mmCIF file of N, CA, C and O in Angstrom:
data_model
loop_
_atom_site.group_PDB
_atom_site.id
_atom_site.type_symbol
_atom_site.label_atom_id
_atom_site.label_comp_id
_atom_site.label_asym_id
_atom_site.label_seq_id
_atom_site.Cartn_x
_atom_site.Cartn_y
_atom_site.Cartn_z
ATOM 1 N N UNK T 1 -47.709 168.875 -207.703
ATOM 2 C CA UNK T 1 -48.112 168.007 -208.788
ATOM 3 C C UNK T 1 -49.343 168.597 -209.468
ATOM 4 O O UNK T 1 -50.266 169.055 -208.813
ATOM 5 N N UNK T 2 -49.369 168.567 -210.779
ATOM 6 C CA UNK T 2 -50.463 169.119 -211.569
ATOM 7 C C UNK T 2 -51.655 168.159 -211.568
ATOM 8 O O UNK T 2 -51.500 166.944 -211.636
ATOM 9 N N UNK T 3 -52.852 168.731 -211.491
ATOM 10 C CA UNK T 3 -54.060 167.915 -211.559
ATOM 11 C C UNK T 3 -54.279 167.469 -213.000
ATOM 12 O O UNK T 3 -53.990 168.203 -213.936
ATOM 13 N N UNK T 4 -54.812 166.256 -213.153
ATOM 14 C CA UNK T 4 -55.116 165.748 -214.490
ATOM 15 C C UNK T 4 -56.589 165.350 -214.564
ATOM 16 O O UNK T 4 -57.246 165.172 -213.553
ATOM 17 N N UNK T 5 -57.062 165.213 -215.786
ATOM 18 C CA UNK T 5 -58.438 164.828 -216.061
ATOM 19 C C UNK T 5 -58.407 163.638 -217.007
ATOM 20 O O UNK T 5 -57.646 163.634 -217.976
ATOM 21 N N UNK T 6 -59.225 162.624 -216.726
ATOM 22 C CA UNK T 6 -59.333 161.465 -217.607
ATOM 23 C C UNK T 6 -60.559 161.648 -218.484
ATOM 24 O O UNK T 6 -61.620 162.057 -218.016
ATOM 25 N N UNK T 7 -60.404 161.358 -219.776
ATOM 26 C CA UNK T 7 -61.532 161.430 -220.685
ATOM 27 C C UNK T 7 -61.373 160.406 -221.791
ATOM 28 O O UNK T 7 -60.299 159.851 -221.998
ATOM 29 N N UNK T 8 -62.477 160.146 -222.492
ATOM 30 C CA UNK T 8 -62.484 159.195 -223.593
ATOM 31 C C UNK T 8 -62.864 159.936 -224.864
ATOM 32 O O UNK T 8 -63.890 160.618 -224.905
ATOM 33 N N UNK T 9 -62.026 159.808 -225.881
ATOM 34 C CA UNK T 9 -62.251 160.458 -227.175
ATOM 35 C C UNK T 9 -62.304 159.370 -228.237
ATOM 36 O O UNK T 9 -61.326 158.648 -228.426
ATOM 37 N N UNK T 10 -63.447 159.253 -228.877
ATOM 38 C CA UNK T 10 -63.641 158.222 -229.911
ATOM 39 C C UNK T 10 -63.246 156.839 -229.416
ATOM 40 O O UNK T 10 -62.593 156.071 -230.116
ATOM 41 N N UNK T 11 -63.603 156.529 -228.168
ATOM 42 C CA UNK T 11 -63.328 155.212 -227.601
ATOM 43 C C UNK T 11 -61.932 155.029 -227.033
ATOM 44 O O UNK T 11 -61.616 153.970 -226.501
ATOM 45 N N UNK T 12 -61.095 156.044 -227.129
ATOM 46 C CA UNK T 12 -59.721 155.957 -226.608
ATOM 47 C C UNK T 12 -59.595 156.783 -225.336
ATOM 48 O O UNK T 12 -59.920 157.970 -225.324
ATOM 49 N N UNK T 13 -59.110 156.162 -224.289
ATOM 50 C CA UNK T 13 -58.936 156.870 -223.019
ATOM 51 C C UNK T 13 -57.627 157.643 -223.022
ATOM 52 O O UNK T 13 -56.629 157.198 -223.581
ATOM 53 N N UNK T 14 -57.664 158.804 -222.378
ATOM 54 C CA UNK T 14 -56.468 159.627 -222.250
ATOM 55 C C UNK T 14 -56.533 160.397 -220.944
ATOM 56 O O UNK T 14 -57.590 160.507 -220.328
ATOM 57 N N UNK T 15 -55.420 160.909 -220.531
ATOM 58 C CA UNK T 15 -55.329 161.731 -219.330
ATOM 59 C C UNK T 15 -54.531 162.977 -219.698
ATOM 60 O O UNK T 15 -53.430 162.875 -220.237
ATOM 61 N N UNK T 16 -55.121 164.139 -219.433
ATOM 62 C CA UNK T 16 -54.500 165.410 -219.799
ATOM 63 C C UNK T 16 -54.503 166.350 -218.598
ATOM 64 O O UNK T 16 -55.304 166.187 -217.684
ATOM 65 N N UNK T 17 -53.621 167.346 -218.585
ATOM 66 C CA UNK T 17 -53.638 168.325 -217.503
ATOM 67 C C UNK T 17 -54.981 169.060 -217.452
ATOM 68 O O UNK T 17 -55.581 169.355 -218.498
ATOM 69 N N UNK T 18 -55.465 169.320 -216.254
ATOM 70 C CA UNK T 18 -56.714 170.062 -216.084
ATOM 71 C C UNK T 18 -56.575 171.410 -216.786
ATOM 72 O O UNK T 18 -55.558 172.084 -216.671
ATOM 73 N N UNK T 19 -57.594 171.798 -217.559
ATOM 74 C CA UNK T 19 -57.564 173.054 -218.291
ATOM 75 C C UNK T 19 -57.203 172.894 -219.756
ATOM 76 O O UNK T 19 -57.189 173.864 -220.502
ATOM 77 N N UNK T 20 -56.920 171.659 -220.197
ATOM 78 C CA UNK T 20 -56.593 171.388 -221.600
ATOM 79 C C UNK T 20 -57.878 171.419 -222.421
ATOM 80 O O UNK T 20 -58.865 170.789 -222.051
ATOM 81 N N UNK T 21 -57.870 172.131 -223.541
ATOM 82 C CA UNK T 21 -59.080 172.151 -224.374
ATOM 83 C C UNK T 21 -59.183 170.847 -225.173
ATOM 84 O O UNK T 21 -58.252 170.056 -225.233
ATOM 85 N N UNK T 22 -60.347 170.627 -225.780
ATOM 86 C CA UNK T 22 -60.590 169.354 -226.456
ATOM 87 C C UNK T 22 -59.752 169.154 -227.713
ATOM 88 O O UNK T 22 -59.426 168.015 -228.054
ATOM 89 N N UNK T 23 -59.378 170.218 -228.385
ATOM 90 C CA UNK T 23 -58.502 170.059 -229.561
ATOM 91 C C UNK T 23 -57.157 169.476 -229.141
ATOM 92 O O UNK T 23 -56.658 168.526 -229.745
ATOM 93 N N UNK T 24 -56.582 170.030 -228.090
ATOM 94 C CA UNK T 24 -55.281 169.547 -227.609
ATOM 95 C C UNK T 24 -55.411 168.154 -226.985
ATOM 96 O O UNK T 24 -54.530 167.318 -227.154
ATOM 97 N N UNK T 25 -56.498 167.892 -226.288
ATOM 98 C CA UNK T 25 -56.713 166.569 -225.693
ATOM 99 C C UNK T 25 -56.836 165.514 -226.785
ATOM 100 O O UNK T 25 -56.301 164.407 -226.655
ATOM 101 N N UNK T 26 -57.529 165.831 -227.866
ATOM 102 C CA UNK T 26 -57.694 164.886 -228.970
ATOM 103 C C UNK T 26 -56.353 164.545 -229.613
ATOM 104 O O UNK T 26 -56.151 163.410 -230.061
ATOM 105 N N UNK T 27 -55.457 165.479 -229.646
ATOM 106 C CA UNK T 27 -54.128 165.219 -230.227
ATOM 107 C C UNK T 27 -53.383 164.132 -229.478
ATOM 108 O O UNK T 27 -52.577 163.419 -230.062
ATOM 109 N N UNK T 28 -53.647 163.980 -228.177
ATOM 110 C CA UNK T 28 -52.944 162.965 -227.383
ATOM 111 C C UNK T 28 -53.327 161.551 -227.782
ATOM 112 O O UNK T 28 -52.597 160.618 -227.488
ATOM 113 N N UNK T 29 -54.488 161.398 -228.444
ATOM 114 C CA UNK T 29 -54.911 160.075 -228.919
ATOM 115 C C UNK T 29 -54.924 160.027 -230.448
ATOM 116 O O UNK T 29 -55.648 159.263 -231.061
ATOM 117 N N UNK T 30 -54.111 160.901 -231.051
ATOM 118 C CA UNK T 30 -53.938 160.941 -232.510
ATOM 119 C C UNK T 30 -55.252 161.164 -233.257
ATOM 120 O O UNK T 30 -55.487 160.598 -234.318
ATOM 121 N N UNK T 31 -56.130 161.998 -232.687
ATOM 122 C CA UNK T 31 -57.389 162.361 -233.324
ATOM 123 C C UNK T 31 -57.324 163.833 -233.693
ATOM 124 O O UNK T 31 -57.003 164.674 -232.845
ATOM 125 N N UNK T 32 -57.622 164.138 -234.944
ATOM 126 C CA UNK T 32 -57.591 165.526 -235.403
ATOM 127 C C UNK T 32 -59.004 166.091 -235.424
ATOM 128 O O UNK T 32 -59.899 165.497 -236.014
ATOM 129 N N UNK T 33 -59.183 167.223 -234.779
ATOM 130 C CA UNK T 33 -60.442 167.953 -234.844
ATOM 131 C C UNK T 33 -60.200 169.125 -235.788
ATOM 132 O O UNK T 33 -59.343 169.974 -235.516
ATOM 133 N N UNK T 34 -60.923 169.183 -236.901
ATOM 134 C CA UNK T 34 -60.718 170.273 -237.854
ATOM 135 C C UNK T 34 -60.950 171.635 -237.202
ATOM 136 O O UNK T 34 -61.874 171.785 -236.395
ATOM 137 N N UNK T 35 -60.100 172.579 -237.526
ATOM 138 C CA UNK T 35 -60.245 173.935 -236.995
ATOM 139 C C UNK T 35 -59.618 174.928 -237.963
ATOM 140 O O UNK T 35 -58.762 174.561 -238.764
ATOM 141 N N UNK T 36 -60.073 176.158 -237.895
ATOM 142 C CA UNK T 36 -59.537 177.191 -238.770
ATOM 143 C C UNK T 36 -58.948 178.335 -237.960
ATOM 144 O O UNK T 36 -57.833 178.763 -238.202
ATOM 145 N N UNK T 37 -59.679 178.824 -236.965
ATOM 146 C CA UNK T 37 -59.238 180.033 -236.254
ATOM 147 C C UNK T 37 -58.439 179.735 -234.984
ATOM 148 O O UNK T 37 -57.931 180.651 -234.354
ATOM 149 N N UNK T 38 -58.293 178.474 -234.590
ATOM 150 C CA UNK T 38 -57.585 178.136 -233.354
ATOM 151 C C UNK T 38 -56.088 178.011 -233.582
ATOM 152 O O UNK T 38 -55.642 177.411 -234.568
ATOM 153 N N UNK T 39 -55.326 178.568 -232.649
ATOM 154 C CA UNK T 39 -53.870 178.376 -232.601
ATOM 155 C C UNK T 39 -53.496 178.296 -231.135
ATOM 156 O O UNK T 39 -53.905 179.151 -230.343
ATOM 157 N N UNK T 40 -52.734 177.290 -230.760
ATOM 158 C CA UNK T 40 -52.445 177.057 -229.335
ATOM 159 C C UNK T 40 -51.718 178.208 -228.645
ATOM 160 O O UNK T 40 -51.756 178.328 -227.436
ATOM 161 N N UNK T 41 -51.039 179.069 -229.391
ATOM 162 C CA UNK T 41 -50.291 180.177 -228.793
ATOM 163 C C UNK T 41 -51.059 181.500 -228.785
ATOM 164 O O UNK T 41 -50.508 182.521 -228.371
ATOM 165 N N UNK T 42 -52.313 181.486 -229.265
ATOM 166 C CA UNK T 42 -53.115 182.707 -229.300
ATOM 167 C C UNK T 42 -54.367 182.535 -228.451
ATOM 168 O O UNK T 42 -54.750 181.412 -228.117
ATOM 169 N N UNK T 43 -55.018 183.640 -228.120
ATOM 170 C CA UNK T 43 -56.268 183.541 -227.365
ATOM 171 C C UNK T 43 -57.335 182.912 -228.250
ATOM 172 O O UNK T 43 -57.269 182.982 -229.480
ATOM 173 N N UNK T 44 -58.327 182.305 -227.622
ATOM 174 C CA UNK T 44 -59.379 181.615 -228.358
ATOM 175 C C UNK T 44 -60.392 182.622 -228.887
ATOM 176 O O UNK T 44 -60.974 183.392 -228.129
ATOM 177 N N UNK T 45 -60.609 182.597 -230.195
ATOM 178 C CA UNK T 45 -61.608 183.464 -230.812
ATOM 179 C C UNK T 45 -62.921 182.703 -230.960
ATOM 180 O O UNK T 45 -63.988 183.213 -230.659
ATOM 181 N N UNK T 46 -62.849 181.468 -231.426
ATOM 182 C CA UNK T 46 -64.030 180.635 -231.583
ATOM 183 C C UNK T 46 -64.994 181.129 -232.643
ATOM 184 O O UNK T 46 -66.184 180.837 -232.592
ATOM 185 N N UNK T 47 -64.497 181.863 -233.603
ATOM 186 C CA UNK T 47 -65.366 182.462 -234.618
ATOM 187 C C UNK T 47 -65.771 181.511 -235.739
ATOM 188 O O UNK T 47 -66.881 181.610 -236.246
ATOM 189 N N UNK T 48 -64.925 180.613 -236.136
ATOM 190 C CA UNK T 48 -65.207 179.827 -237.333
ATOM 191 C C UNK T 48 -66.212 178.694 -237.091
ATOM 192 O O UNK T 48 -66.859 178.245 -238.009
ATOM 193 N N UNK T 49 -66.313 178.216 -235.868
ATOM 194 C CA UNK T 49 -67.242 177.144 -235.491
ATOM 195 C C UNK T 49 -66.948 175.819 -236.191
ATOM 196 O O UNK T 49 -67.739 174.902 -236.164
ATOM 197 N N UNK T 50 -65.793 175.708 -236.810
ATOM 198 C CA UNK T 50 -65.436 174.490 -237.522
ATOM 199 C C UNK T 50 -65.170 173.322 -236.569
ATOM 200 O O UNK T 50 -65.346 172.165 -236.943
ATOM 201 N N UNK T 51 -64.786 173.599 -235.336
ATOM 202 C CA UNK T 51 -64.384 172.539 -234.409
ATOM 203 C C UNK T 51 -65.509 172.079 -233.477
ATOM 204 O O UNK T 51 -65.244 171.542 -232.405
ATOM 205 N N UNK T 52 -66.761 172.232 -233.902
ATOM 206 C CA UNK T 52 -67.868 171.773 -233.066
ATOM 207 C C UNK T 52 -67.800 170.255 -232.905
ATOM 208 O O UNK T 52 -67.516 169.532 -233.855
ATOM 209 N N UNK T 53 -68.035 169.793 -231.681
ATOM 210 C CA UNK T 53 -67.956 168.370 -231.360
ATOM 211 C C UNK T 53 -69.165 167.961 -230.522
ATOM 212 O O UNK T 53 -69.839 168.802 -229.928
ATOM 213 N N UNK T 54 -69.407 166.674 -230.467
ATOM 214 C CA UNK T 54 -70.448 166.141 -229.609
ATOM 215 C C UNK T 54 -69.801 165.698 -228.304
ATOM 216 O O UNK T 54 -68.825 164.941 -228.319
ATOM 217 N N UNK T 55 -70.332 166.172 -227.182
ATOM 218 C CA UNK T 55 -69.821 165.800 -225.872
ATOM 219 C C UNK T 55 -70.962 165.148 -225.101
ATOM 220 O O UNK T 55 -72.018 165.754 -224.917
ATOM 221 N N UNK T 56 -70.742 163.929 -224.690
ATOM 222 C CA UNK T 56 -71.776 163.190 -223.970
ATOM 223 C C UNK T 56 -72.196 163.959 -222.714
ATOM 224 O O UNK T 56 -71.360 164.403 -221.930
ATOM 225 N N UNK T 57 -73.498 164.158 -222.578
ATOM 226 C CA UNK T 57 -74.030 164.857 -221.412
ATOM 227 C C UNK T 57 -74.167 166.359 -221.575
ATOM 228 O O UNK T 57 -74.677 167.030 -220.694
ATOM 229 N N UNK T 58 -73.696 166.917 -222.685
ATOM 230 C CA UNK T 58 -73.810 168.357 -222.937
ATOM 231 C C UNK T 58 -74.886 168.620 -223.970
ATOM 232 O O UNK T 58 -75.034 167.861 -224.925
ATOM 233 N N UNK T 59 -75.616 169.710 -223.782
ATOM 234 C CA UNK T 59 -76.607 170.122 -224.780
ATOM 235 C C UNK T 59 -75.899 170.830 -225.928
ATOM 236 O O UNK T 59 -74.936 171.549 -225.735
ATOM 237 N N UNK T 60 -76.416 170.623 -227.121
ATOM 238 C CA UNK T 60 -75.847 171.300 -228.284
ATOM 239 C C UNK T 60 -74.488 170.764 -228.667
ATOM 240 O O UNK T 60 -74.051 169.724 -228.194
ATOM 241 N N UNK T 61 -73.833 171.490 -229.548
ATOM 242 C CA UNK T 61 -72.505 171.120 -230.015
ATOM 243 C C UNK T 61 -71.515 172.210 -229.613
ATOM 244 O O UNK T 61 -71.449 173.259 -230.237
ATOM 245 N N UNK T 62 -70.713 171.970 -228.569
ATOM 246 C CA UNK T 62 -69.739 172.975 -228.160
ATOM 247 C C UNK T 62 -68.556 173.021 -229.117
ATOM 248 O O UNK T 62 -68.312 172.074 -229.869
ATOM 249 N N UNK T 63 -67.832 174.136 -229.089
ATOM 250 C CA UNK T 63 -66.619 174.238 -229.912
ATOM 251 C C UNK T 63 -65.448 173.691 -229.096
ATOM 252 O O UNK T 63 -65.264 174.014 -227.930
ATOM 253 N N UNK T 64 -64.669 172.834 -229.726
ATOM 254 C CA UNK T 64 -63.586 172.126 -229.038
ATOM 255 C C UNK T 64 -62.459 173.066 -228.607
ATOM 256 O O UNK T 64 -61.790 172.803 -227.617
ATOM 257 N N UNK T 65 -62.281 174.160 -229.337
ATOM 258 C CA UNK T 65 -61.181 175.076 -228.989
ATOM 259 C C UNK T 65 -61.442 175.798 -227.665
ATOM 260 O O UNK T 65 -60.509 176.235 -227.006
ATOM 261 N N UNK T 66 -62.697 175.903 -227.272
ATOM 262 C CA UNK T 66 -63.048 176.650 -226.062
ATOM 263 C C UNK T 66 -63.687 175.763 -225.004
ATOM 264 O O UNK T 66 -64.191 176.269 -224.009
ATOM 265 N N UNK T 67 -63.693 174.457 -225.202
ATOM 266 C CA UNK T 67 -64.272 173.529 -224.218
ATOM 267 C C UNK T 67 -63.143 172.866 -223.455
ATOM 268 O O UNK T 67 -62.321 172.173 -224.038
ATOM 269 N N UNK T 68 -63.140 173.098 -222.169
ATOM 270 C CA UNK T 68 -62.090 172.568 -221.299
ATOM 271 C C UNK T 68 -62.662 171.475 -220.431
ATOM 272 O O UNK T 68 -63.752 171.539 -219.965
#
């Protein structure tokens, strides 16, 4: 059985497989995180910085495409 992680995005709770990045996790609760250089079938470049998000308990603004 695959491990899952519970998280809350914009007040909506969701459960996703461990290792899911925040862009894909947000999609499960119908929330779109703007991005330019991310594609789920390619390696993460993280160059555009368009997908920066606020994560409770984290310093700064991490990029959602590379935050698991």
